[in-house]
Structures are given as C-alpha cells and as structure tokens.
C-alpha cells in the first residue's frame, strides 16, 4: 500500500474513547443484518435502536455509520477467513454473543490448581517461534495477573462465524484508540505490528485462548464428527477504528485493523485439558 493509503484517516476517529462507545459499537453491529440490501439504512436503524437503550453522544451519526460500514466491508485477510468480509455473511452464518461457562479445575469442587505459568507452558510447547503469539507466554508472567485461578469462568464471544467447509471462527470487536494522544488517528496506527503489541499489552491473547477453548468445547458437544484441526478456523480481533473498507491497506498479507490467529489444534486440546484438570503436579 502507498503511504497515502496508510495515512487515510480513521472513519471512527471522532467517536468517543472508552467503554461506553465500545459497548455501543458492539450492540449496533450485533443488531445489523450484514447482508442487508441497503446496509446504510440497516446501520442507521440499528444505531437509533441502540441509542434508545444506551444514551451516548456520538457527535456525527453519519460518521459513525460510515465507520461501521467500512468495518463490515473490510476484507478480513486470507489466514483465518479466506478474505471474506462480514458483509458477505447471512444471518444463518453467524452466532452473536455466544455465552459460555467454563469450570476450572473442577469448578465448585476443585481437584487441582490452575496457574498462568501452566498456560504459558502450553504456549511454549505448541507454538513455533514464528507464531504471532509465541512471545505472549512471557507476558503471562505479569505480576498484575492472578497467579492461580479456580471456580467458573463465564463470558460471551462477540461473534462466531460459520465459514466455508464447516469451519468456525471467533470474532471480537475492539474500539481501542492506538494512536498517540493529540495526533490525527490513521489506518497506519492499526498496522499488524501495532495490533500484535496491543494483543499482548492488554492481555487479549489470554482472552483469545479462553474463547477458543470455549468454542472448542461447544463444537465438540454440538457438531457431529467434530475435529479441532478441521473445524476450528481461529480468531479475528477487529479493531474497528483501523478498518478502512474495501480498499483497506494490507501489509504482508495482514489487513490494517484485523488481527488474525489460528492456534494449532494440539494447543487448543492441551489447553482445554489444563483448564479442566490443572497443571501436572
């Protein structure tokens, strides 16, 4: 891509920063039919619907709609999604807000001990040095994180996509501002290395791992003949402010604003076992 393309302004740069706008954006996208004939009208309707429930001053509604449309029309890259756009998906190919409850080492009756070091060890064992999340194992030693966990982990996955070949991918929406304070926000602030750094800094890597195990267990329960390597496509973290639409810049195969990762099936199975039973003594 040219420097001009990379310096294109973020279409959501004028939107508020913080949790309230993040939640608002999630709800608008969830309420929108991606495949609607008139996508702008669908987004306007969804924006008005969500505003009735969540009061938020956007400033310019038209700018918000343009930014959301750009995100839905951005090709998601080849690695996980085969370069489809969210725009290409019918309602029957998406599952919004998949809730889960994962018992950790026995749940109410804990039978072991789960440490972040155990999760880090699974990453070190199953990821090559070239994997985009290989260095994340070291981040799990962050003293700000709890060293040991037990009980139940509850949450919901923003979106699960059904792709060609009965493959399923996790989508998580992020509205993080990744540019320096006081500078105009551009697509260049959402280039691949910036997204990888944010995935590690904010511990989205751990979130992605837990979501992947949750979907793995769900598919193992619901999909006949499920095989992790065959059916689990990976994760897509969509940084909405950095997605520029149909002509979105692509660097080394990675679109700006889109972090994609396909954890190896053996890692997913091993991590599921560690969450279930804890680390070996």
Coordinates of C-alpha atoms in Angstrom, one line a residue:
X1 CA 0.0 0.0 0.0
X2 CA 1.1 3.6 -0.6
X3 CA 1.9 5.9 2.3
X4 CA -1.2 7.9 1.3
X5 CA -3.4 4.8 1.8
X6 CA -1.8 4.1 5.2
X7 CA -2.3 7.8 6.3
X8 CA -6.0 7.6 5.5
X9 CA -7.9 9.0 8.5
X10 CA -9.8 6.6 10.7
X11 CA -13.5 7.0 9.9
X12 CA -14.3 6.5 13.6
X13 CA -11.7 8.9 14.9
X14 CA -14.3 11.4 16.1
X15 CA -16.1 8.8 18.1
X16 CA -15.8 8.9 21.9
X17 CA -13.0 6.9 23.6
X18 CA -13.9 4.4 26.3
X19 CA -16.1 1.5 27.3
X20 CA -19.4 3.2 26.6
X21 CA -18.6 3.6 22.9
X22 CA -17.2 0.1 22.8
X23 CA -20.4 -1.3 24.1
X24 CA -22.4 0.9 21.8
X25 CA -20.5 -0.3 18.7
X26 CA -20.9 -4.0 19.8
X27 CA -24.6 -3.6 20.1
X28 CA -25.0 -1.7 16.8
X29 CA -23.1 -4.4 14.9
X30 CA -25.0 -7.2 16.6
X31 CA -28.3 -5.6 15.6
X32 CA -27.3 -5.2 12.0
X33 CA -28.0 -7.6 9.2
X34 CA -24.6 -7.6 7.5
X35 CA -26.1 -8.8 4.2
X36 CA -28.9 -6.2 4.1
X37 CA -29.5 -4.8 0.6
X38 CA -29.3 -1.2 2.0
X39 CA -26.5 -1.5 4.6
X40 CA -26.5 2.2 5.4
X41 CA -30.2 2.1 6.2
X42 CA -29.7 -1.0 8.3
X43 CA -26.9 0.7 10.3
X44 CA -28.9 3.8 10.8
X45 CA -31.8 1.8 12.1
X46 CA -29.5 -0.2 14.4
X47 CA -27.8 2.9 15.7
X48 CA -31.2 4.5 16.5
X49 CA -32.4 1.3 18.2
X50 CA -29.3 1.0 20.4
X51 CA -29.4 4.7 21.3
X52 CA -32.9 4.2 22.7
X53 CA -31.4 1.8 25.3
X54 CA -27.9 3.3 25.7
X55 CA -27.7 7.1 25.7
X56 CA -24.4 8.2 24.1
X57 CA -23.4 11.4 22.3
X58 CA -21.7 10.3 19.1
X59 CA -21.4 13.8 17.6
X60 CA -22.0 12.9 14.0
X61 CA -24.2 9.9 13.4
X62 CA -23.4 9.8 9.7
X63 CA -19.6 9.5 10.6
X64 CA -20.4 6.6 12.9
X65 CA -22.5 4.8 10.3
X66 CA -19.7 5.3 7.7
X67 CA -17.2 3.9 10.1
X68 CA -19.3 0.8 10.9
X69 CA -20.0 0.3 7.2
X70 CA -16.3 0.4 6.5
X71 CA -15.6 -2.3 9.1
X72 CA -18.3 -4.5 7.7
X73 CA -16.9 -4.1 4.2
X74 CA -13.2 -4.7 5.0
X75 CA -11.8 -8.0 3.7
X76 CA -10.6 -9.9 6.7
X77 CA -7.5 -11.5 5.2
X78 CA -6.7 -15.0 4.0
X79 CA -5.2 -16.5 7.1
X80 CA -8.4 -17.3 9.0
X81 CA -11.4 -16.1 7.0
X82 CA -10.4 -16.7 3.3
X83 CA -10.6 -12.9 2.8
X84 CA -14.4 -12.7 3.2
X85 CA -16.0 -9.6 4.6
X86 CA -18.5 -9.5 7.4
X87 CA -20.8 -8.0 4.7
X88 CA -20.7 -11.4 2.9
X89 CA -22.3 -13.3 5.8
X90 CA -26.0 -14.1 6.1
X91 CA -27.7 -14.2 9.5
X92 CA -27.7 -18.0 9.4
X93 CA -23.8 -18.0 9.2
X94 CA -23.3 -16.0 12.4
X95 CA -23.9 -16.6 16.1
X96 CA -23.8 -13.4 18.1
X97 CA -22.9 -13.3 21.8
X98 CA -22.3 -17.0 22.4
X99 CA -22.4 -17.3 26.2
X100 CA -20.2 -19.8 28.0
X101 CA -19.3 -21.1 31.5
X102 CA -16.1 -22.9 31.8
X103 CA -15.4 -24.9 35.0
X104 CA -11.8 -24.5 36.0
X105 CA -10.1 -27.5 37.6
X106 CA -13.3 -29.0 38.9
X107 CA -15.5 -25.8 39.3
X108 CA -17.3 -26.0 42.6
X109 CA -15.2 -28.9 43.7
X110 CA -11.7 -28.0 42.7
X111 CA -9.5 -31.0 42.1
X112 CA -6.3 -29.2 41.1
X113 CA -4.5 -25.9 40.7
X114 CA -4.5 -23.8 37.6
X115 CA -1.7 -21.3 37.2
X116 CA -0.9 -18.8 34.5
X117 CA 2.5 -20.5 34.3
X118 CA 0.7 -23.7 33.2
X119 CA -1.0 -21.8 30.4
X120 CA 2.3 -20.2 29.4
X121 CA 3.9 -23.7 29.3
X122 CA 1.2 -24.9 26.9
X123 CA 2.0 -22.0 24.6
X124 CA 5.8 -22.7 24.7
X125 CA 5.2 -26.3 24.0
X126 CA 2.9 -25.9 21.0
X127 CA 3.8 -22.6 19.3
X128 CA 6.7 -22.1 16.9
X129 CA 8.9 -19.1 17.2
X130 CA 7.3 -17.6 14.1
X131 CA 3.8 -17.7 15.6
X132 CA 2.4 -14.2 16.2
X133 CA 1.5 -15.2 19.8
X134 CA 4.7 -17.0 20.6
X135 CA 6.1 -14.2 22.8
X136 CA 2.9 -14.0 24.8
X137 CA 3.9 -16.8 27.1
X138 CA 6.3 -14.4 28.7
X139 CA 3.6 -11.8 29.2
X140 CA 1.6 -14.3 31.3
X141 CA 4.2 -13.8 34.0
X142 CA 2.9 -10.3 34.5
X143 CA 2.6 -9.9 38.3
X144 CA -0.6 -7.9 37.8
X145 CA -2.3 -11.1 36.8
X146 CA -3.6 -13.6 39.4
X147 CA -1.1 -16.4 39.8
X148 CA -3.8 -19.0 40.5
X149 CA -7.5 -19.3 39.5
X150 CA -10.3 -21.7 40.2
X151 CA -14.1 -21.8 40.1
X152 CA -16.0 -20.9 36.9
X153 CA -15.2 -18.6 34.1
X154 CA -18.2 -17.0 32.5
X155 CA -18.4 -14.8 29.5
X156 CA -19.6 -14.4 25.9
X157 CA -18.0 -14.4 22.5
X158 CA -19.0 -11.4 20.4
X159 CA -19.5 -13.4 17.2
X160 CA -18.9 -16.9 15.9
X161 CA -18.7 -17.2 12.1
X162 CA -19.5 -20.3 10.0
X163 CA -17.1 -20.3 7.1
X164 CA -16.8 -22.5 4.0
X165 CA -16.1 -26.1 4.8
X166 CA -17.9 -26.1 8.2
X167 CA -15.1 -24.1 9.7
X168 CA -15.8 -21.7 12.6
X169 CA -14.1 -18.5 13.6
X170 CA -14.2 -16.3 16.7
X171 CA -14.7 -12.6 16.2
X172 CA -14.1 -10.0 18.8
X173 CA -14.7 -6.2 18.3
X174 CA -12.3 -3.7 19.7
X175 CA -12.6 0.1 19.6
X176 CA -9.2 0.9 21.1
X177 CA -7.5 4.2 20.2
X178 CA -4.0 3.1 19.2
X179 CA -2.6 6.5 18.0
X180 CA -0.6 9.0 20.1
X181 CA -2.8 11.4 22.1
X182 CA -3.4 14.7 20.3
X183 CA -2.5 13.3 16.8
X184 CA -4.9 12.5 14.0
X185 CA -5.8 8.8 14.0
X186 CA -5.0 7.0 10.8
X187 CA -5.1 3.4 9.5
X188 CA -1.3 3.3 9.9
X189 CA -1.8 3.2 13.6
X190 CA -3.5 -0.2 13.1
X191 CA -0.8 -1.9 11.1
X192 CA 0.0 -5.6 12.0
X193 CA 2.8 -4.9 14.5
X194 CA 0.7 -2.4 16.4
X195 CA -2.1 -4.9 16.7
X196 CA 0.2 -7.6 17.9
X197 CA 1.6 -5.3 20.5
X198 CA -1.9 -4.3 21.7
X199 CA -3.0 -8.0 21.9
X200 CA -0.1 -8.6 24.3
X201 CA -0.2 -5.4 26.3
X202 CA -4.0 -5.7 27.0
X203 CA -3.8 -9.4 27.5
X204 CA -6.2 -10.0 24.7
X205 CA -4.1 -13.1 24.0
X206 CA -5.4 -14.7 27.1
X207 CA -8.9 -13.7 26.2
X208 CA -8.5 -15.3 22.8
X209 CA -7.2 -18.5 24.2
X210 CA -10.1 -18.8 26.6
X211 CA -12.6 -18.0 23.9
X212 CA -11.0 -20.6 21.7
X213 CA -11.4 -23.3 24.3
X214 CA -15.0 -22.3 24.9
X215 CA -15.8 -22.6 21.2
X216 CA -13.8 -25.9 21.0
X217 CA -15.9 -27.4 23.8
X218 CA -19.2 -26.1 22.3
X219 CA -18.4 -27.6 18.9
X220 CA -17.3 -30.8 20.4
X221 CA -20.7 -31.0 22.0
X222 CA -22.9 -29.7 19.1
X223 CA -21.1 -30.7 15.9
X224 CA -21.2 -34.3 14.8
X225 CA -17.8 -35.6 13.8
X226 CA -16.0 -32.5 15.2
X227 CA -12.3 -32.4 14.7
X228 CA -10.4 -29.4 16.1
X229 CA -7.9 -29.1 13.3
X230 CA -10.6 -29.4 10.6
X231 CA -13.4 -27.3 12.1
X232 CA -11.8 -24.6 14.3
X233 CA -10.5 -21.8 12.0
X234 CA -9.1 -19.4 14.5
X235 CA -9.7 -15.9 15.9
X236 CA -10.2 -12.5 14.4
X237 CA -9.8 -9.4 16.6
X238 CA -11.3 -6.5 14.7
X239 CA -10.0 -3.1 15.7
X240 CA -12.9 -1.1 14.2
X241 CA -11.2 2.3 14.2
X242 CA -8.5 0.9 11.9
X243 CA -10.7 -0.8 9.3
X244 CA -10.8 1.2 6.1
X245 CA -13.4 -0.6 4.0
X246 CA -13.0 -2.3 0.5
X247 CA -9.6 -0.6 -0.2
X248 CA -8.2 -1.2 3.3
X249 CA -4.4 -1.4 3.2
X250 CA -2.8 -4.8 3.5
X251 CA 0.8 -5.3 4.8
X252 CA 2.5 -8.7 4.4
X253 CA -0.9 -10.3 4.0
X254 CA -2.4 -8.7 7.1
X255 CA -5.1 -6.0 6.7
X256 CA -4.8 -3.0 8.8
X257 CA -7.2 -3.2 11.8
X258 CA -7.5 -7.0 11.6
X259 CA -5.5 -9.3 13.9
X260 CA -5.9 -13.0 12.9
X261 CA -4.5 -16.0 14.6
X262 CA -5.1 -19.8 14.1
X263 CA -3.9 -21.6 17.2
X264 CA -2.8 -25.1 16.5
X265 CA -5.4 -27.8 17.3
X266 CA -3.0 -29.6 19.6
X267 CA -2.6 -26.4 21.6
X268 CA -6.3 -26.0 21.9
X269 CA -6.8 -29.6 23.1
X270 CA -3.9 -29.3 25.6
X271 CA -5.1 -26.0 27.0
X272 CA -8.6 -27.4 27.4
X273 CA -7.1 -30.3 29.4
X274 CA -5.1 -27.9 31.6
X275 CA -8.2 -25.7 32.3
X276 CA -10.1 -28.9 33.2
X277 CA -7.6 -30.7 35.4
X278 CA -4.9 -28.1 36.2
X279 CA -1.2 -28.4 35.8
X280 CA 0.5 -31.7 36.5
X281 CA 2.0 -32.0 40.0

